[in-house]
XYZ file of C-alpha atoms in Angstrom:
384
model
C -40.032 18.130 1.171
C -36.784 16.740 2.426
C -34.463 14.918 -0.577
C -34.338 10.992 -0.334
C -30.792 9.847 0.317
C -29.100 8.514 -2.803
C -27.348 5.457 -3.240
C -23.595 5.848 -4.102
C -23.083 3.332 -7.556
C -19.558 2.897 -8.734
C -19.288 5.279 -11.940
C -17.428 2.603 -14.079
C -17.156 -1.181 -14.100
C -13.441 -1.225 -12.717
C -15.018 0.774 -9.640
C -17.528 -1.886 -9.304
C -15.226 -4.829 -9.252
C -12.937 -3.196 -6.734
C -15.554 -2.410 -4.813
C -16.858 -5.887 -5.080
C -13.827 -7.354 -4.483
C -12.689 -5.462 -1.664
C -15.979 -6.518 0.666
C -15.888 -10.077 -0.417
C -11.953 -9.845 0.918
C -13.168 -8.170 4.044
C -16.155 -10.342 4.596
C -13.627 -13.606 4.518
C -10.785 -12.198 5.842
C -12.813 -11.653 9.077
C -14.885 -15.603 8.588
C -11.703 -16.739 8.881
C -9.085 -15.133 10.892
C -11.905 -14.560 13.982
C -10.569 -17.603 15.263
C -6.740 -16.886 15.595
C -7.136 -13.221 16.705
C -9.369 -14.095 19.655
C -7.525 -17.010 20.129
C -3.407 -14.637 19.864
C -4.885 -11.447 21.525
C -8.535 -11.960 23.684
C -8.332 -15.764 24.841
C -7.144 -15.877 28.766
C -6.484 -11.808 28.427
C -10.054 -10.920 30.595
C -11.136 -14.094 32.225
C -9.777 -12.044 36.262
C -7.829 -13.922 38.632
C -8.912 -17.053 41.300
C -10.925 -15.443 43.783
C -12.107 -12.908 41.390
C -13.240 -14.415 38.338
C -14.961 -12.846 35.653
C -18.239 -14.515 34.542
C -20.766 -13.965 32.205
C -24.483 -13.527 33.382
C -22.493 -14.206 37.014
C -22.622 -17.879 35.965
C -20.368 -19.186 33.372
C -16.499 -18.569 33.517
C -14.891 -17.204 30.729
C -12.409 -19.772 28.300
C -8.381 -19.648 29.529
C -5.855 -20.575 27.761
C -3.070 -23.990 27.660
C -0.943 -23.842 30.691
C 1.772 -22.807 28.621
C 0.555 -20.454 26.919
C -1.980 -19.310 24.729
C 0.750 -19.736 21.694
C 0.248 -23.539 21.851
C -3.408 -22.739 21.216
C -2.392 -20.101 18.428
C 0.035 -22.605 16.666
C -2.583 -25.825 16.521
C -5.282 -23.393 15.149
C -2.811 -22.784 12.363
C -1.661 -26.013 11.971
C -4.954 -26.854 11.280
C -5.726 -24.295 8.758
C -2.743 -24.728 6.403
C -3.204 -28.576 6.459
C -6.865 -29.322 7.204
C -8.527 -26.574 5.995
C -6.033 -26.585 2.363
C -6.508 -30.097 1.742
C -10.581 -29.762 1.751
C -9.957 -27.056 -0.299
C -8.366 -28.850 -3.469
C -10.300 -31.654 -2.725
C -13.463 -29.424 -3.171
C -11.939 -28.013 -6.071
C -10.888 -31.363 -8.233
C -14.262 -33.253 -6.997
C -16.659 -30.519 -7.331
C -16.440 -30.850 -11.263
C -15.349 -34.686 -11.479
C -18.952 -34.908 -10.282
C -20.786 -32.725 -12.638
C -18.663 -34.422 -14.987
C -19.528 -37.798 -14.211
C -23.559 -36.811 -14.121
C -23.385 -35.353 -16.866
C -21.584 -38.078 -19.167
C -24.241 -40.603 -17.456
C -27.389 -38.479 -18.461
C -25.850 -38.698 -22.337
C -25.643 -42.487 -21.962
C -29.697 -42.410 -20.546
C -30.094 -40.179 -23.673
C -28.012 -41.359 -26.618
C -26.722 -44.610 -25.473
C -23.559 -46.327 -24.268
C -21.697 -45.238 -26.765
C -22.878 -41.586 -27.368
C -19.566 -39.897 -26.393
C -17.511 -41.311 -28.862
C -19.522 -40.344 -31.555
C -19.865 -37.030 -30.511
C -17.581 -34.269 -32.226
C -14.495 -32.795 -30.611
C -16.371 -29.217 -30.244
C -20.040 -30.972 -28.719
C -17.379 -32.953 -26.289
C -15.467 -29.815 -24.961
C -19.060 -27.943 -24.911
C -20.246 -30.800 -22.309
C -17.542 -30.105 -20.176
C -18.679 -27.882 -16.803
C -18.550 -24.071 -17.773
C -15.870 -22.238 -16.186
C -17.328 -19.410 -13.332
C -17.635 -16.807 -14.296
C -16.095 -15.270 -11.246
C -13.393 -18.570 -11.351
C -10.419 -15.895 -11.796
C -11.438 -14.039 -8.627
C -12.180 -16.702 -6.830
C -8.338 -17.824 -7.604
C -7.220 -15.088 -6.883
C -9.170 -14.334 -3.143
C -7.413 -18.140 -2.489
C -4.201 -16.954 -2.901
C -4.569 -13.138 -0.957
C -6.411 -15.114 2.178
C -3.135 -18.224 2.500
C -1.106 -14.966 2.328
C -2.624 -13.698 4.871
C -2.372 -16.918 7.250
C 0.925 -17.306 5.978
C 2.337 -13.586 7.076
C 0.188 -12.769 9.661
C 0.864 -15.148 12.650
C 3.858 -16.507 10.980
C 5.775 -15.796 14.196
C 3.428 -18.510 15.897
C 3.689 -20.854 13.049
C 6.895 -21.225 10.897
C 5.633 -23.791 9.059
C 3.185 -22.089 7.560
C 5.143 -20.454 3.864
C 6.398 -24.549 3.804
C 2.739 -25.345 3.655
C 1.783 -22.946 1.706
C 4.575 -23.669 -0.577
C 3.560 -27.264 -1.000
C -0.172 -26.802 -1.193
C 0.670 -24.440 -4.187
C 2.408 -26.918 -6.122
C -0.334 -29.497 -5.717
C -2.544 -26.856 -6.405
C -0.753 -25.724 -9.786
C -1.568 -29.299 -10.829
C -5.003 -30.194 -9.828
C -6.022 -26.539 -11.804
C -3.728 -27.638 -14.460
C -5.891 -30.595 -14.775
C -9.365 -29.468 -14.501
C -8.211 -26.776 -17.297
C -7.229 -29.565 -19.613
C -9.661 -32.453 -19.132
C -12.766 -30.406 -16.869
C -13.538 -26.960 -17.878
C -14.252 -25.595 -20.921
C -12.155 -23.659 -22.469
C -12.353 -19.990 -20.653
C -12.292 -16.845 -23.188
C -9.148 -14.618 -22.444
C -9.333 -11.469 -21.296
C -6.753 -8.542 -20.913
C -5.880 -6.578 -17.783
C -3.479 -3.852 -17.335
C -2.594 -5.130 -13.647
C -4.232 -7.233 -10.655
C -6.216 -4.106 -9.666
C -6.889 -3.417 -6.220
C -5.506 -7.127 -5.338
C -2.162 -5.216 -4.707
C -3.341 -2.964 -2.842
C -4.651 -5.581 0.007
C -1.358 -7.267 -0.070
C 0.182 -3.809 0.929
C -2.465 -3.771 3.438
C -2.021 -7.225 4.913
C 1.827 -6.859 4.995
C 1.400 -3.967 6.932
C -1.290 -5.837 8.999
C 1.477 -8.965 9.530
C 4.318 -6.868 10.627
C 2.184 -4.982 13.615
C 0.407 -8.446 14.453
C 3.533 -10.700 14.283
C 4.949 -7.723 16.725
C 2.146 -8.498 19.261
C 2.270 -12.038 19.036
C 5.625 -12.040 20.023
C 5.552 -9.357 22.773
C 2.013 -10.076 24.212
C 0.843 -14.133 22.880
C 4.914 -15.335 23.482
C 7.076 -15.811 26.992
C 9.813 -13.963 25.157
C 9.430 -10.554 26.593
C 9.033 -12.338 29.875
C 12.065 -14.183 29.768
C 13.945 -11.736 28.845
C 12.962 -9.423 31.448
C 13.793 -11.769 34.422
C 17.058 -12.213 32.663
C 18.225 -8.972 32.832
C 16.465 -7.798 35.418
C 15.517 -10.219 38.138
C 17.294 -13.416 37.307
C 20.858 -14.961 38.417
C 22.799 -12.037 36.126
C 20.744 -9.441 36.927
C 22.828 -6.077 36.650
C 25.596 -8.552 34.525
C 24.752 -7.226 31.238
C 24.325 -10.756 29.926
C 21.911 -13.909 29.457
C 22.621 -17.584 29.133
C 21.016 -20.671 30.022
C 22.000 -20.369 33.860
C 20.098 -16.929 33.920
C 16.997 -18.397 33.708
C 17.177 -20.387 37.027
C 14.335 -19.804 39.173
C 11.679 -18.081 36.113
C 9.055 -20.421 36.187
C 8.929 -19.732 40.417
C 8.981 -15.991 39.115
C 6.270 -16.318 36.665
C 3.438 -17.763 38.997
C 2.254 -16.410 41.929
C 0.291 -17.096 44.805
C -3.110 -17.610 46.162
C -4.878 -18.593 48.993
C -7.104 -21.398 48.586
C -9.517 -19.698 51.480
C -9.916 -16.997 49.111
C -11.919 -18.791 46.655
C -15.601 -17.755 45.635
C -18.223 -19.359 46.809
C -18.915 -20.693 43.007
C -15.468 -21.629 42.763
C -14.488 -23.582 45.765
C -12.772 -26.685 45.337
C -14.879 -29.816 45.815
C -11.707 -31.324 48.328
C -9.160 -29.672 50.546
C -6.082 -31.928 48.625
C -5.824 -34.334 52.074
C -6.173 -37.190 50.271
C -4.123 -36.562 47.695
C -0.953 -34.825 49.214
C -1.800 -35.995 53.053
C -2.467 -32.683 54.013
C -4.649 -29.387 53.801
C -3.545 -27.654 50.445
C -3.279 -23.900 51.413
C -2.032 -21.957 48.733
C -1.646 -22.384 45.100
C 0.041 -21.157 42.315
C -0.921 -19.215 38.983
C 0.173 -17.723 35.864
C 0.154 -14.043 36.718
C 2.275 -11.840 38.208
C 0.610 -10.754 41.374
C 1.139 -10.021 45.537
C 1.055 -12.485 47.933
C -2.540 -12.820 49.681
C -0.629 -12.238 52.639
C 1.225 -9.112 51.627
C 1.323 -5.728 53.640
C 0.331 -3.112 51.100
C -2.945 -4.321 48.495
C -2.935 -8.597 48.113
C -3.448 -9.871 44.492
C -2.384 -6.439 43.301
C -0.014 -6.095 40.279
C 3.963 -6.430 41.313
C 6.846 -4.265 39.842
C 7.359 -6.781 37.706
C 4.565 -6.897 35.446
C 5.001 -2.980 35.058
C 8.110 -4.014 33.911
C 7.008 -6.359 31.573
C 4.463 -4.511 30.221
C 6.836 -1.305 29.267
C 9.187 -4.069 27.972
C 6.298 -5.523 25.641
C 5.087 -2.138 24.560
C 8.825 -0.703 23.432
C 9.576 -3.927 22.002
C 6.191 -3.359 19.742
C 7.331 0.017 18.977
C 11.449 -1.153 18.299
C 10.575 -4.025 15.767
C 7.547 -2.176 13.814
C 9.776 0.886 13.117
C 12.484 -1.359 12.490
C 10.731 -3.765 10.361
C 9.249 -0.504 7.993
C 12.421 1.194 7.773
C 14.064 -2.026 5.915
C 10.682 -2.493 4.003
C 11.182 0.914 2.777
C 14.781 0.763 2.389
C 14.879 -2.292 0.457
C 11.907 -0.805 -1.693
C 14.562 1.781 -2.630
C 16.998 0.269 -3.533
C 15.147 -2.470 -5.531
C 12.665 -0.103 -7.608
C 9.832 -1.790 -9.365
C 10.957 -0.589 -13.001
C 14.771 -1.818 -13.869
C 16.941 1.210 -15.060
C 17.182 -0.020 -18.761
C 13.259 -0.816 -18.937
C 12.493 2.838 -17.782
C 15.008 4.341 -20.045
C 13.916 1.917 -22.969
C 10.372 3.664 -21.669
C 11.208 7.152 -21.492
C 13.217 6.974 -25.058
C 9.514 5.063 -26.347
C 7.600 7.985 -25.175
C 10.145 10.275 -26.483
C 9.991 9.279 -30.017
C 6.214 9.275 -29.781
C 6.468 13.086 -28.908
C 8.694 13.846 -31.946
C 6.168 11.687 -34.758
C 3.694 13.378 -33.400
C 5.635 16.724 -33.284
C 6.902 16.470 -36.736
C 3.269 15.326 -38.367
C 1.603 18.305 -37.060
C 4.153 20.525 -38.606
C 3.954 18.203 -41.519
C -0.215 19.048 -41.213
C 0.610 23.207 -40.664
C 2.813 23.186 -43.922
C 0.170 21.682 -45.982
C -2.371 24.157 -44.733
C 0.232 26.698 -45.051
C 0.540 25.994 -48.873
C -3.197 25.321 -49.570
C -3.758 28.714 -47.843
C -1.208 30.194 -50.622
C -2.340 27.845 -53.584
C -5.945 29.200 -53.039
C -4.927 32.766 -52.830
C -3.097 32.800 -55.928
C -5.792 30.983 -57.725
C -8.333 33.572 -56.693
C -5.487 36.610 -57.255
C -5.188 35.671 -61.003
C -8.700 35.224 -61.558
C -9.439 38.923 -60.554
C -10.010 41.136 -63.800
């Protein structure tokens, strides 16, 4: 008979908690930053071109992004979050057990009359007070890791977001501050040698910030872009330089052309433009870097210049990540997380420890040593 499959339990409770607390990290680490990454790397990246639009079902088309860009989009979705998102939050927080609070002072009244809580002892007073969670400390601290995470990960879209951060915290310090004091009941303490696996996510989701950040700013950003027709097709191309006058002529660069008799059938405009501009509109202009419909070789194929782009965006991920680690790293070096005097207060600790413990097992040996002689001579002179 084949054996049933065994479930794999955590051997110890530390195991179980990490375990716990690393899928209820993952679970809202994904709820919540679904939104940015489709909006920073899928939105507008697979919707096709006019005249060749991809559709779902061969009906609807797929969701584009701003005209200028799908960082505009990025940056309000974050501006939302840190404000919006952070202020329901605390509010939550503070009214969740202002409420309990308040329901349960009113049910004493119903019971005990108006003046019930005054009479009441100190310790009944604090025990009516809402309980604490039991998971309150995690749920602290899984606050904390996931504004980290919006703060670091598409920071490069959103500067503002460590100020935000920054001043939600300090709000936040108080309102908890207050529900400690005048809420909860007073929570039992508990030790812990370190935050657990809690570090180990923040290594993860620094990590995770510097390769996303990278993209953003190579793939979601115009920088790469501009910088490219700088150098390479702009005013002072060859020059070796870039300046303000370089950049003549890049938004003409960055569009390109389509024929408005090319449209689909599902896509065709409802007027020719006569009435607006007095004429037939023929062509029309797009973000995309594309050949003219009227071009010899393939039309609406790919130009040199997006091949150029693209190997610009793809070195420029490689360039900053390695740069980026190798100053992590370096700066972890030279900054170690024990300060010299600590770890030789430490290692002089440890060895005086070895030297008691040295010195009372020879202390123990020598005692046996002289019980082992004591007896023998006891049992030497007792022999006839």
């Amino acid at each position: 008979r084949p054996s049933m499959p065994r479930c794999i339990q955590p051997r110890t409770e530390s195991e179980w908690e990490n375990s716990f607390t690393l899928k209820m990290f993952l679970f809202q680490f994904v709820n919540l930053n679904s939104s940015t990454f489709y909006i920073a790397f899928f939105l507008g990246r697979f919707t096709g071109r006019p005249g060749a639009y991809i559709r779902l079902i061969n009906r609807w088309k797929l969701e584009e992004c701003h005209p200028s860009g799908c960082l505009i989009d990025l940056c309000m979705q974050m501006g939302i979050i840190m404000v919006l998102k952070q202020t329901w939050n605390n509010f939550m927080e503070l009214g969740y057990p202002l409420i309990q609070n308040w329901w349960t002072r009113r049910r004493l009244r119903q019971e005990h009359g108006p003046n019930a809580k005054a009479s009441f002892p100190q310790w009944e007073r604090d025990y009516n007070l809402q309980p604490m969670n039991a998971y309150g400390l995690f749920d602290e601290y899984l606050e904390m890791i996931l504004q980290f995470g919006f703060t670091t990960i598409f920071v490069a879209a959103f500067p503002l977001a460590p100020l935000l951060a920054l001043l939600n915290n300090i709000i936040e310090i108080r309102l908890d501050a207050y529900k400690f004091v005048t809420q909860w009941r007073r929570p039992l303490p508990s030790q812990a040698k370190d935050i657990g696996i809690w570090y180990g996510i923040l290594e993860g989701i620094g990590i995770l910030s510097v390769i996303t950040n990278a993209f953003v700013i190579a793939v979601t950003s115009d920088f790469i872009p501009r910088l490219v027709y700088a150098y390479k097709y702009g005013p002072c191309a060859g020059q070796g330089r870039a300046g303000e006058r370089c950049m003549m002529g890049y938004v003409n660069a960055s569009l390109s052309m389509f024929r408005v008799s090319d449209f689909e059938n599902t896509s065709v405009p409802r007027t020719d433009g006569s009435d607006m501009f007095g004429e037939a509109v023929k062509y029309c202009r797009y973000r995309d870097y594309r050949e003219r419909p009227d071009s010899p070789g393939e039309p609406y194929s790919y130009t040199l210049q997006f091949w150029h782009v693209l190997a610009a965006r793809l070195a420029f991920i490689i360039v900053f990540e390695h740069m980026v680690f190798t100053i992590k790293n370096l700066i972890a070096y030279l900054i170690p997380d024990l300060p010299k005097d600590l770890r030789d207060r430490m290692r002089r600790e440890k060895y005086l420890i070895q030297e008691m413990m040295y010195e009372a097992e020879l202390e123990r040996l020598q005692k046996e040593k002289n019980e082992k002689k004591k007896n023998y001579r006891a049992h030497h002179n007792a022999l006839p």
